[in-house]
CSV table of N, CA, C and O in Angstrom, one decimal:
chain,number,residue,atom,x,y,z
K,1,MET,N,-21.8,22.5,68.8
K,1,MET,CA,-20.9,21.4,68.9
K,1,MET,C,-21.0,20.6,67.6
K,1,MET,O,-22.1,20.3,67.1
K,2,ASN,N,-19.8,20.2,67.0
K,2,ASN,CA,-19.8,19.5,65.8
K,2,ASN,C,-20.0,18.0,66.1
K,2,ASN,O,-19.9,17.6,67.2
K,3,SER,N,-20.1,17.2,65.1
K,3,SER,CA,-20.4,15.7,65.3
K,3,SER,C,-19.2,15.1,66.0
K,3,SER,O,-19.4,14.2,66.9
K,4,THR,N,-18.0,15.4,65.6
K,4,THR,CA,-16.8,14.8,66.3
K,4,THR,C,-16.8,15.1,67.8
K,4,THR,O,-16.6,14.2,68.6
K,5,SER,N,-17.1,16.3,68.1
K,5,SER,CA,-17.2,16.6,69.6
K,5,SER,C,-18.3,15.9,70.3
K,5,SER,O,-18.1,15.4,71.4
K,6,GLU,N,-19.4,15.8,69.6
K,6,GLU,CA,-20.5,15.0,70.2
K,6,GLU,C,-20.2,13.6,70.4
K,6,GLU,O,-20.4,13.0,71.5
K,7,TYR,N,-19.6,12.9,69.4
K,7,TYR,CA,-19.2,11.5,69.6
K,7,TYR,C,-18.2,11.4,70.7
K,7,TYR,O,-18.3,10.4,71.5
K,8,ARG,N,-17.3,12.3,70.8
K,8,ARG,CA,-16.3,12.2,71.8
K,8,ARG,C,-16.9,12.4,73.2
K,8,ARG,O,-16.5,11.8,74.2
K,9,SER,N,-17.9,13.2,73.3
K,9,SER,CA,-18.6,13.4,74.6
K,9,SER,C,-19.3,12.1,75.1
K,9,SER,O,-19.5,11.9,76.2
K,10,TYR,N,-19.5,11.1,74.1
K,10,TYR,CA,-20.1,9.8,74.5
K,10,TYR,C,-19.0,8.8,74.8
K,10,TYR,O,-19.3,7.7,75.1
K,11,GLY,N,-17.7,9.3,74.7
K,11,GLY,CA,-16.6,8.4,75.0
K,11,GLY,C,-16.1,7.6,73.8
K,11,GLY,O,-15.3,6.7,73.9
K,12,TRP,N,-16.6,7.9,72.6
K,12,TRP,CA,-16.2,7.2,71.4
K,12,TRP,C,-14.9,7.8,70.9
K,12,TRP,O,-14.6,9.0,70.9
K,13,TRP,N,-14.0,6.9,70.4
K,13,TRP,CA,-12.7,7.3,69.9
K,13,TRP,C,-12.9,7.7,68.4
K,13,TRP,O,-13.0,6.8,67.6
K,14,VAL,N,-12.9,8.9,68.1
K,14,VAL,CA,-13.2,9.4,66.8
K,14,VAL,C,-12.1,10.4,66.4
K,14,VAL,O,-11.5,11.1,67.3
K,15,GLN,N,-12.0,10.6,65.1
K,15,GLN,CA,-11.1,11.7,64.6
K,15,GLN,C,-11.9,12.4,63.5
K,15,GLN,O,-12.7,11.8,62.8
K,16,ASN,N,-11.5,13.6,63.3
K,16,ASN,CA,-12.1,14.4,62.2
K,16,ASN,C,-11.1,14.3,61.0
K,16,ASN,O,-10.0,14.7,61.2
K,17,ASP,N,-11.6,13.9,59.9
K,17,ASP,CA,-10.7,13.9,58.7
K,17,ASP,C,-10.8,15.3,58.0
K,17,ASP,O,-11.9,15.6,57.5
K,18,PRO,N,-9.8,16.1,58.1
K,18,PRO,CA,-9.9,17.5,57.6
K,18,PRO,C,-10.1,17.5,56.1
K,18,PRO,O,-10.6,18.5,55.6
K,19,ASN,N,-9.7,16.5,55.4
K,19,ASN,CA,-9.8,16.5,53.9
K,19,ASN,C,-11.3,16.3,53.5
K,19,ASN,O,-11.8,17.0,52.6
K,20,SER,N,-12.0,15.4,54.2
K,20,SER,CA,-13.4,15.2,53.8
K,20,SER,C,-14.4,15.8,54.8
K,20,SER,O,-15.6,15.8,54.5
K,21,ASP,N,-13.9,16.2,56.0
K,21,ASP,CA,-14.7,16.7,57.0
K,21,ASP,C,-15.6,15.7,57.6
K,21,ASP,O,-16.7,16.0,58.1
K,22,HIS,N,-15.2,14.4,57.5
K,22,HIS,CA,-16.0,13.3,58.0
K,22,HIS,C,-15.5,12.9,59.4
K,22,HIS,O,-14.3,13.1,59.7
K,23,THR,N,-16.4,12.5,60.3
K,23,THR,CA,-16.0,12.0,61.6
K,23,THR,C,-15.7,10.5,61.4
K,23,THR,O,-16.5,9.8,60.8
K,24,THR,N,-14.6,10.0,61.8
K,24,THR,CA,-14.2,8.6,61.6
K,24,THR,C,-14.0,7.9,63.0
K,24,THR,O,-13.3,8.4,63.9
K,25,LEU,N,-14.7,6.8,63.1
K,25,LEU,CA,-14.6,6.0,64.4
K,25,LEU,C,-13.4,5.0,64.2
K,25,LEU,O,-13.2,4.4,63.2
K,26,ILE,N,-12.6,5.0,65.3
K,26,ILE,CA,-11.6,4.0,65.4
K,26,ILE,C,-12.1,2.8,66.1
K,26,ILE,O,-12.5,2.9,67.3
K,27,ILE,N,-12.3,1.7,65.4
K,27,ILE,CA,-13.0,0.6,65.9
K,27,ILE,C,-12.1,-0.3,66.8
K,27,ILE,O,-11.0,-0.5,66.6
K,28,GLY,N,-12.7,-0.6,68.0
K,28,GLY,CA,-12.1,-1.5,68.9
K,28,GLY,C,-11.5,-0.8,70.2
K,28,GLY,O,-11.3,-1.5,71.1
K,29,GLY,N,-11.4,0.5,70.1
K,29,GLY,CA,-10.9,1.2,71.3
K,29,GLY,C,-11.9,1.2,72.4
K,29,GLY,O,-11.7,0.5,73.4
K,30,ARG,N,-13.0,1.8,72.2
K,30,ARG,CA,-14.1,1.8,73.1
K,30,ARG,C,-15.4,1.3,72.5
K,30,ARG,O,-16.3,1.0,73.2
K,31,ILE,N,-15.4,1.2,71.2
K,31,ILE,CA,-16.6,0.7,70.5
K,31,ILE,C,-16.2,-0.3,69.5
K,31,ILE,O,-15.3,-0.1,68.7
K,32,SER,N,-16.9,-1.4,69.5
K,32,SER,CA,-16.8,-2.4,68.4
K,32,SER,C,-18.0,-2.3,67.5
K,32,SER,O,-19.0,-1.7,67.9
K,33,VAL,N,-17.9,-2.9,66.3
K,33,VAL,CA,-19.0,-2.8,65.4
K,33,VAL,C,-19.3,-4.2,64.8
K,33,VAL,O,-18.4,-5.0,64.4
K,34,LEU,N,-20.6,-4.5,64.8
K,34,LEU,CA,-21.1,-5.7,64.2
K,34,LEU,C,-22.0,-5.4,63.0
K,34,LEU,O,-22.8,-4.4,63.2
K,35,ARG,N,-21.9,-6.1,61.9
K,35,ARG,CA,-22.7,-5.9,60.8
K,35,ARG,C,-23.6,-7.1,60.6
K,35,ARG,O,-23.2,-8.2,60.8
K,36,MET,N,-24.8,-6.8,60.1
K,36,MET,CA,-25.7,-7.9,59.7
K,36,MET,C,-26.7,-7.4,58.7
K,36,MET,O,-27.0,-6.2,58.6
K,37,PRO,N,-27.2,-8.4,57.9
K,37,PRO,CA,-28.3,-8.0,56.9
K,37,PRO,C,-29.5,-7.3,57.6
K,37,PRO,O,-29.9,-7.7,58.7
K,38,ALA,N,-30.0,-6.3,56.9
K,38,ALA,CA,-31.1,-5.5,57.5
K,38,ALA,C,-32.3,-6.3,58.1
K,38,ALA,O,-32.8,-6.0,59.1
K,39,PRO,N,-32.8,-7.4,57.4
K,39,PRO,CA,-33.9,-8.1,57.9
K,39,PRO,C,-33.7,-8.7,59.3
K,39,PRO,O,-34.5,-8.6,60.2
K,40,ILE,N,-32.5,-9.4,59.5
K,40,ILE,CA,-32.3,-10.0,60.8
K,40,ILE,C,-31.9,-8.8,61.8
K,40,ILE,O,-32.3,-8.9,62.9
K,41,ALA,N,-31.2,-7.8,61.3
K,41,ALA,CA,-30.8,-6.7,62.2
K,41,ALA,C,-32.0,-6.0,62.8
K,41,ALA,O,-32.0,-5.6,64.0
K,42,ALA,N,-33.0,-5.8,62.0
K,42,ALA,CA,-34.3,-5.2,62.4
K,42,ALA,C,-34.9,-6.0,63.5
K,42,ALA,O,-35.4,-5.4,64.6
K,43,ARG,N,-35.0,-7.3,63.4
K,43,ARG,CA,-35.5,-8.2,64.4
K,43,ARG,C,-34.7,-8.2,65.7
K,43,ARG,O,-35.2,-8.1,66.8
K,44,VAL,N,-33.3,-8.2,65.5
K,44,VAL,CA,-32.4,-8.1,66.6
K,44,VAL,C,-32.6,-6.8,67.4
K,44,VAL,O,-32.7,-6.8,68.6
K,45,HIS,N,-32.7,-5.7,66.7
K,45,HIS,CA,-32.9,-4.4,67.3
K,45,HIS,C,-34.2,-4.4,68.1
K,45,HIS,O,-34.3,-3.8,69.2
K,46,ARG,N,-35.3,-5.0,67.5
K,46,ARG,CA,-36.6,-5.1,68.3
K,46,ARG,C,-36.4,-5.8,69.5
K,46,ARG,O,-36.9,-5.4,70.6
K,47,VAL,N,-35.7,-7.0,69.5
K,47,VAL,CA,-35.5,-7.8,70.7
K,47,VAL,C,-34.8,-7.0,71.7
K,47,VAL,O,-35.1,-6.9,72.9
K,48,LEU,N,-33.7,-6.3,71.3
K,48,LEU,CA,-32.9,-5.5,72.2
K,48,LEU,C,-33.8,-4.4,72.8
K,48,LEU,O,-33.7,-4.1,74.0
K,49,ALA,N,-34.6,-3.7,72.0
K,49,ALA,CA,-35.5,-2.6,72.5
K,49,ALA,C,-36.5,-3.1,73.5
K,49,ALA,O,-36.7,-2.5,74.6
K,50,ILE,N,-37.1,-4.3,73.3
K,50,ILE,CA,-38.0,-4.9,74.3
K,50,ILE,C,-37.4,-5.1,75.6
K,50,ILE,O,-38.0,-4.9,76.7
K,51,HIS,N,-36.1,-5.5,75.6
K,51,HIS,CA,-35.4,-5.7,76.8
K,51,HIS,C,-34.5,-4.5,77.3
K,51,HIS,O,-33.7,-4.7,78.2
K,52,LEU,N,-34.8,-3.4,76.8
K,52,LEU,CA,-34.2,-2.1,77.1
K,52,LEU,C,-32.7,-2.2,77.0
K,52,LEU,O,-31.9,-1.6,77.8
K,53,GLN,N,-32.2,-2.9,75.9
K,53,GLN,CA,-30.8,-3.0,75.7
K,53,GLN,C,-30.4,-2.4,74.3
K,53,GLN,O,-29.2,-2.6,73.9
K,54,ALA,N,-31.3,-1.8,73.6
K,54,ALA,CA,-31.0,-1.3,72.3
K,54,ALA,C,-30.0,-0.2,72.4
K,54,ALA,O,-30.1,0.8,73.1
K,55,GLY,N,-28.9,-0.3,71.6
K,55,GLY,CA,-27.9,0.7,71.5
K,55,GLY,C,-27.9,1.3,70.2
K,55,GLY,O,-28.8,1.1,69.4
K,56,PRO,N,-26.9,2.0,69.8
K,56,PRO,CA,-26.8,2.7,68.5
K,56,PRO,C,-26.9,1.7,67.4
K,56,PRO,O,-26.2,0.6,67.4
K,57,ALA,N,-27.7,2.0,66.4
K,57,ALA,CA,-27.8,1.2,65.2
K,57,ALA,C,-27.9,2.1,64.0
K,57,ALA,O,-28.5,3.2,64.0
K,58,LEU,N,-27.2,1.7,62.9
K,58,LEU,CA,-27.1,2.6,61.7
K,58,LEU,C,-27.3,1.7,60.5
K,58,LEU,O,-26.8,0.6,60.3
K,59,VAL,N,-28.1,2.3,59.5
K,59,VAL,CA,-28.3,1.6,58.2
K,59,VAL,C,-27.0,1.9,57.4
K,59,VAL,O,-26.6,3.1,57.3
K,60,ASP,N,-26.5,0.9,56.7
K,60,ASP,CA,-25.3,1.0,55.8
K,60,ASP,C,-25.6,0.1,54.6
K,60,ASP,O,-25.2,-1.0,54.6
K,61,GLY,N,-26.2,0.7,53.6
K,61,GLY,CA,-26.6,-0.1,52.4
K,61,GLY,C,-27.6,-1.2,52.8
K,61,GLY,O,-28.6,-0.8,53.3
K,62,ASP,N,-27.3,-2.4,52.4
K,62,ASP,CA,-28.2,-3.5,52.7
K,62,ASP,C,-28.0,-4.1,54.1
K,62,ASP,O,-28.7,-5.0,54.5
K,63,ASP,N,-27.1,-3.5,54.9
K,63,ASP,CA,-26.8,-4.0,56.2
K,63,ASP,C,-27.2,-3.0,57.2
K,63,ASP,O,-27.3,-1.8,56.9
K,64,TRP,N,-27.2,-3.4,58.5
K,64,TRP,CA,-27.3,-2.5,59.6
K,64,TRP,C,-26.0,-2.7,60.4
K,64,TRP,O,-25.4,-3.8,60.4
K,65,VAL,N,-25.5,-1.7,61.0
K,65,VAL,CA,-24.4,-1.7,61.9
K,65,VAL,C,-24.8,-1.5,63.3
K,65,VAL,O,-25.6,-0.6,63.6
K,66,LEU,N,-24.5,-2.4,64.2
K,66,LEU,CA,-24.8,-2.3,65.6
K,66,LEU,C,-23.5,-2.1,66.3
K,66,LEU,O,-22.5,-2.8,66.1
K,67,PHE,N,-23.5,-1.1,67.2
K,67,PHE,CA,-22.3,-0.7,68.0
K,67,PHE,C,-22.3,-1.4,69.3
K,67,PHE,O,-23.4,-1.4,70.0
K,68,THR,N,-21.2,-2.0,69.7
K,68,THR,CA,-21.1,-2.7,70.9
K,68,THR,C,-19.9,-2.4,71.7
K,68,THR,O,-19.0,-1.7,71.2
K,69,GLN,N,-19.9,-2.9,73.0
K,69,GLN,CA,-18.7,-2.7,73.8
K,69,GLN,C,-17.6,-3.7,73.2
K,69,GLN,O,-18.0,-4.9,72.9
K,70,PRO,N,-16.4,-3.4,73.2
K,70,PRO,CA,-15.4,-4.3,72.7
K,70,PRO,C,-15.2,-5.4,73.8
K,70,PRO,O,-15.3,-5.1,75.0
K,71,ASP,N,-14.9,-6.6,73.4
K,71,ASP,CA,-14.6,-7.7,74.4
K,71,ASP,C,-13.2,-8.2,74.3
K,71,ASP,O,-12.9,-9.1,75.0
K,72,GLY,N,-12.4,-7.6,73.5
K,72,GLY,CA,-11.0,-8.0,73.5
K,72,GLY,C,-10.7,-9.2,72.6
K,72,GLY,O,-9.6,-9.6,72.3
K,73,ARG,N,-11.8,-9.9,72.2
K,73,ARG,CA,-11.7,-11.0,71.3
K,73,ARG,C,-12.3,-10.7,69.9
K,73,ARG,O,-13.2,-9.9,69.9
K,74,GLY,N,-11.7,-11.2,68.9
K,74,GLY,CA,-12.3,-10.9,67.6
K,74,GLY,C,-13.2,-12.0,67.0
K,74,GLY,O,-13.8,-11.8,66.0
K,75,ASP,N,-13.2,-13.1,67.7
K,75,ASP,CA,-14.0,-14.2,67.2
K,75,ASP,C,-15.5,-14.0,67.5
K,75,ASP,O,-15.9,-13.3,68.4
K,76,LEU,N,-16.3,-14.7,66.6
K,76,LEU,CA,-17.7,-14.7,66.7
K,76,LEU,C,-18.2,-16.1,67.0
K,76,LEU,O,-17.5,-17.1,66.5
K,77,PRO,N,-19.3,-16.3,67.6
K,77,PRO,CA,-19.9,-17.6,67.8
K,77,PRO,C,-20.1,-18.2,66.4
K,77,PRO,O,-20.6,-17.6,65.5
K,78,GLU,N,-19.8,-19.5,66.3
K,78,GLU,CA,-19.9,-20.2,65.0
K,78,GLU,C,-21.3,-20.3,64.5
K,78,GLU,O,-21.6,-20.4,63.3
K,79,ASP,N,-22.3,-20.3,65.4
K,79,ASP,CA,-23.7,-20.4,65.0
K,79,ASP,C,-24.3,-19.1,64.4
K,79,ASP,O,-25.4,-19.1,64.0
K,80,LEU,N,-23.6,-18.0,64.5
K,80,LEU,CA,-24.1,-16.7,64.0
K,80,LEU,C,-23.5,-16.3,62.7
K,80,LEU,O,-22.8,-15.3,62.6
K,81,ASP,N,-23.8,-17.1,61.7
K,81,ASP,CA,-23.2,-16.8,60.4
K,81,ASP,C,-23.7,-15.5,59.7
K,81,ASP,O,-23.0,-15.0,58.8
K,82,GLU,N,-24.8,-14.9,60.2
K,82,GLU,CA,-25.3,-13.7,59.6
K,82,GLU,C,-24.6,-12.5,60.2
K,82,GLU,O,-24.8,-11.3,59.8
K,83,VAL,N,-23.8,-12.7,61.2
K,83,VAL,CA,-23.1,-11.6,61.9
K,83,VAL,C,-21.6,-11.5,61.5
K,83,VAL,O,-21.0,-12.5,61.4
K,84,THR,N,-21.2,-10.3,61.2
K,84,THR,CA,-19.8,-10.0,60.8
K,84,THR,C,-19.3,-9.0,61.7
K,84,THR,O,-19.9,-7.9,62.0
K,85,ALA,N,-18.1,-9.2,62.2
K,85,ALA,CA,-17.4,-8.2,63.1
K,85,ALA,C,-16.5,-7.4,62.2
K,85,ALA,O,-15.7,-7.9,61.4
K,86,VAL,N,-16.6,-6.1,62.4
K,86,VAL,CA,-15.6,-5.2,61.7
K,86,VAL,C,-14.3,-5.2,62.5
K,86,VAL,O,-14.3,-5.1,63.7
K,87,PRO,N,-13.2,-5.4,61.8
K,87,PRO,CA,-11.9,-5.7,62.5
K,87,PRO,C,-11.5,-4.5,63.4
K,87,PRO,O,-11.6,-3.3,63.0
K,88,THR,N,-10.9,-4.9,64.5
K,88,THR,CA,-10.3,-3.9,65.4
K,88,THR,C,-9.2,-3.1,64.7
K,88,THR,O,-8.5,-3.7,64.0
K,89,GLY,N,-9.2,-1.8,64.9
K,89,GLY,CA,-8.2,-1.0,64.3
K,89,GLY,C,-8.6,-0.4,63.0
K,89,GLY,O,-7.9,0.5,62.5
K,90,SER,N,-9.7,-0.9,62.4
K,90,SER,CA,-10.1,-0.3,61.2
K,90,SER,C,-10.9,1.0,61.5
K,90,SER,O,-11.2,1.3,62.7
K,91,ARG,N,-11.2,1.7,60.5
K,91,ARG,CA,-11.9,3.0,60.7
K,91,ARG,C,-13.2,3.0,59.9
K,91,ARG,O,-13.3,2.3,58.9
K,92,MET,N,-14.2,3.7,60.4
K,92,MET,CA,-15.5,3.8,59.8
K,92,MET,C,-16.0,5.2,59.8
K,92,MET,O,-16.0,5.8,60.9
K,93,ASP,N,-16.4,5.7,58.7
K,93,ASP,CA,-17.0,7.1,58.6
K,93,ASP,C,-18.3,7.0,59.3
K,93,ASP,O,-19.1,6.1,59.1
K,94,LEU,N,-18.6,8.0,60.2
K,94,LEU,CA,-19.8,8.1,60.9
K,94,LEU,C,-20.6,9.3,60.3
K,94,LEU,O,-20.0,10.4,60.1
K,95,PRO,N,-21.9,9.2,60.1
K,95,PRO,CA,-22.7,10.3,59.7
K,95,PRO,C,-23.0,11.3,60.8
K,95,PRO,O,-22.8,10.9,62.0
K,96,PRO,N,-23.4,12.5,60.5
K,96,PRO,CA,-23.8,13.4,61.6
K,96,PRO,C,-24.9,12.7,62.5
K,96,PRO,O,-25.7,11.8,62.0
K,97,LEU,N,-25.1,13.1,63.7
K,97,LEU,CA,-26.0,12.4,64.6
K,97,LEU,C,-27.5,12.6,64.2
K,97,LEU,O,-28.3,11.9,64.6
K,98,ASP,N,-27.7,13.6,63.4
K,98,ASP,CA,-29.1,13.9,62.9
K,98,ASP,C,-29.4,13.2,61.5
K,98,ASP,O,-30.4,13.5,60.9
K,99,ASP,N,-28.5,12.4,61.0
K,99,ASP,CA,-28.6,11.8,59.8
K,99,ASP,C,-29.7,10.7,59.8
K,99,ASP,O,-29.9,10.0,60.8
K,100,PRO,N,-30.6,10.6,58.8
K,100,PRO,CA,-31.7,9.7,58.8
K,100,PRO,C,-31.2,8.2,58.8
K,100,PRO,O,-32.1,7.3,59.0
K,101,GLY,N,-30.0,8.0,58.5
K,101,GLY,CA,-29.5,6.6,58.5
K,101,GLY,C,-29.4,6.0,59.9
K,101,GLY,O,-29.4,4.8,60.0
K,102,TRP,N,-29.4,6.8,60.9
K,102,TRP,CA,-29.4,6.3,62.3
K,102,TRP,C,-30.7,5.7,62.6
K,102,TRP,O,-31.7,6.4,62.6
K,103,ILE,N,-30.8,4.5,62.9
K,103,ILE,CA,-32.0,3.9,63.5
K,103,ILE,C,-32.2,4.3,64.9
K,103,ILE,O,-33.2,4.8,65.3
K,104,THR,N,-31.1,4.2,65.6
K,104,THR,CA,-31.0,4.7,67.0
K,104,THR,C,-29.6,5.4,67.1
K,104,THR,O,-28.6,4.7,67.1
K,105,PRO,N,-29.6,6.7,67.2
K,105,PRO,CA,-28.3,7.4,67.3
K,105,PRO,C,-27.7,7.2,68.7
K,105,PRO,O,-28.4,6.9,69.6
K,106,PRO,N,-26.4,7.3,68.8
K,106,PRO,CA,-25.8,7.2,70.2
K,106,PRO,C,-26.3,8.4,71.0
K,106,PRO,O,-26.6,9.5,70.5
K,107,ARG,N,-26.4,8.1,72.3
K,107,ARG,CA,-26.8,9.1,73.3
K,107,ARG,C,-26.0,8.9,74.6
K,107,ARG,O,-25.7,7.7,74.9
K,108,ALA,N,-25.8,9.9,75.3
K,108,ALA,CA,-25.1,9.8,76.5
K,108,ALA,C,-25.8,8.9,77.6
K,108,ALA,O,-25.1,8.2,78.3
K,109,ASP,N,-27.1,8.9,77.5
K,109,ASP,CA,-27.8,8.1,78.5
K,109,ASP,C,-28.2,6.7,78.0
K,109,ASP,O,-28.9,6.0,78.7
K,110,ARG,N,-27.6,6.3,76.9
K,110,ARG,CA,-27.9,5.0,76.4
K,110,ARG,C,-26.5,4.3,76.0
K,110,ARG,O,-26.0,4.5,74.9
K,111,PRO,N,-26.0,3.6,76.9
K,111,PRO,CA,-24.7,2.9,76.6
K,111,PRO,C,-24.8,1.8,75.6
K,111,PRO,O,-25.9,1.3,75.4
K,112,VAL,N,-23.7,1.5,74.9
K,112,VAL,CA,-23.8,0.5,73.9
K,112,VAL,C,-23.8,-0.9,74.7
K,112,VAL,O,-23.2,-1.0,75.7
K,113,PRO,N,-24.6,-1.8,74.1
K,113,PRO,CA,-24.7,-3.1,74.8
K,113,PRO,C,-23.4,-3.9,74.5
K,113,PRO,O,-22.6,-3.7,73.6
K,114,SER,N,-23.2,-5.0,75.3
K,114,SER,CA,-22.1,-5.9,75.2
K,114,SER,C,-22.3,-6.7,73.9
K,114,SER,O,-23.5,-6.9,73.5
K,115,ARG,N,-21.3,-7.3,73.4
K,115,ARG,CA,-21.4,-8.2,72.3
K,115,ARG,C,-22.3,-9.4,72.7
K,115,ARG,O,-23.1,-9.9,71.8
K,116,GLN,N,-22.1,-9.9,73.9
K,116,GLN,CA,-22.9,-11.1,74.3
K,116,GLN,C,-24.4,-10.8,74.3
K,116,GLN,O,-25.2,-11.7,74.0
K,117,VAL,N,-24.7,-9.6,74.7
K,117,VAL,CA,-26.2,-9.2,74.7
K,117,VAL,C,-26.7,-9.3,73.2
K,117,VAL,O,-27.8,-9.8,73.0
K,118,ILE,N,-25.9,-8.7,72.3
K,118,ILE,CA,-26.3,-8.8,70.9
K,118,ILE,C,-26.4,-10.2,70.4
K,118,ILE,O,-27.3,-10.6,69.7
K,119,PHE,N,-25.4,-11.0,70.7
K,119,PHE,CA,-25.4,-12.4,70.2
K,119,PHE,C,-26.6,-13.1,70.7
K,119,PHE,O,-27.3,-13.9,70.0
K,120,SER,N,-27.0,-12.9,72.0
K,120,SER,CA,-28.2,-13.5,72.5
K,120,SER,C,-29.5,-13.0,71.8
K,120,SER,O,-30.4,-13.8,71.5
K,121,ALA,N,-29.5,-11.7,71.5
K,121,ALA,CA,-30.6,-11.2,70.8
K,121,ALA,C,-30.7,-11.7,69.3
K,121,ALA,O,-31.8,-11.9,68.8
K,122,VAL,N,-29.6,-12.0,68.7
K,122,VAL,CA,-29.6,-12.6,67.4
K,122,VAL,C,-30.2,-14.0,67.5
K,122,VAL,O,-31.1,-14.3,66.7
K,123,ARG,N,-29.8,-14.8,68.4
K,123,ARG,CA,-30.4,-16.1,68.6
K,123,ARG,C,-31.9,-16.0,68.9
K,123,ARG,O,-32.7,-16.8,68.3
K,124,ARG,N,-32.3,-15.1,69.7
K,124,ARG,CA,-33.7,-15.0,70.0
K,124,ARG,C,-34.5,-14.5,68.8
K,124,ARG,O,-35.6,-15.1,68.5
K,125,ALA,N,-34.0,-13.5,68.1
K,125,ALA,CA,-34.7,-13.0,66.9
K,125,ALA,C,-34.8,-14.1,65.8
K,125,ALA,O,-35.8,-14.3,65.2
K,126,ARG,N,-33.8,-14.9,65.7
K,126,ARG,CA,-33.8,-16.0,64.7
K,126,ARG,C,-34.8,-17.1,65.2
K,126,ARG,O,-35.6,-17.6,64.3
K,127,ALA,N,-34.9,-17.4,66.4
K,127,ALA,CA,-35.9,-18.4,66.9
K,127,ALA,C,-37.3,-17.9,66.7
K,127,ALA,O,-38.2,-18.6,66.4
K,128,GLU,N,-37.5,-16.6,67.0
K,128,GLU,CA,-38.8,-16.0,66.8
K,128,GLU,C,-39.3,-16.0,65.4
K,128,GLU,O,-40.5,-16.0,65.1
K,129,ALA,N,-38.3,-15.9,64.5
K,129,ALA,CA,-38.7,-15.9,63.0
K,129,ALA,C,-39.0,-17.2,62.5
K,129,ALA,O,-39.7,-17.3,61.4
K,130,ARG,N,-38.7,-18.3,63.1
K,130,ARG,CA,-39.0,-19.6,62.6
K,130,ARG,C,-40.4,-20.0,62.8
K,130,ARG,O,-41.0,-19.7,63.9
K,131,PRO,N,-41.1,-20.5,61.8
K,131,PRO,CA,-42.5,-20.9,62.0
K,131,PRO,C,-42.6,-22.1,62.9
K,131,PRO,O,-41.7,-22.9,63.0
K,132,LEU,N,-43.6,-22.1,63.7
K,132,LEU,CA,-43.9,-23.2,64.6
K,132,LEU,C,-44.4,-24.4,63.8
K,132,LEU,O,-45.2,-24.2,62.9
K,133,VAL,N,-43.9,-25.5,64.1
K,133,VAL,CA,-44.3,-26.7,63.5
K,133,VAL,C,-45.2,-27.5,64.4
K,133,VAL,O,-44.9,-27.7,65.6
K,134,THR,N,-46.4,-27.8,63.9
K,134,THR,CA,-47.4,-28.6,64.7
K,134,THR,C,-47.6,-29.9,64.1
K,134,THR,O,-47.5,-30.1,62.9
K,135,ALA,N,-47.9,-30.9,64.9
K,135,ALA,CA,-48.1,-32.3,64.5
K,135,ALA,C,-49.5,-32.5,64.0
K,135,ALA,O,-50.4,-31.9,64.3
């Protein structure tokens, strides 16, 4: 089974680009994408994992990409300035599932979390990173 077929078996809307032989995700159909800098994304992923909510996560340069369920809205909470939504309808090349860039590759038994779950995890990760102030 090639990568495109595997992604499709998870319900992801993907296409194979015959020119490059890359698998391309069509964002917003069944999967949305959030980007954030690696330091906060690593903490967010840890929070999600503790609560058994960690979904697919991929390293992309200095950022991590977290895959979520689409919610039909493109807006992000104003307090989450470190989070960027990849626009619906855009496309993203996906590496093979055995690529080392995957922090957590997609799996049939691990659904992607909702955007709200990730937003809550960002807030929790941010709060945990703040030093406690004592009087």
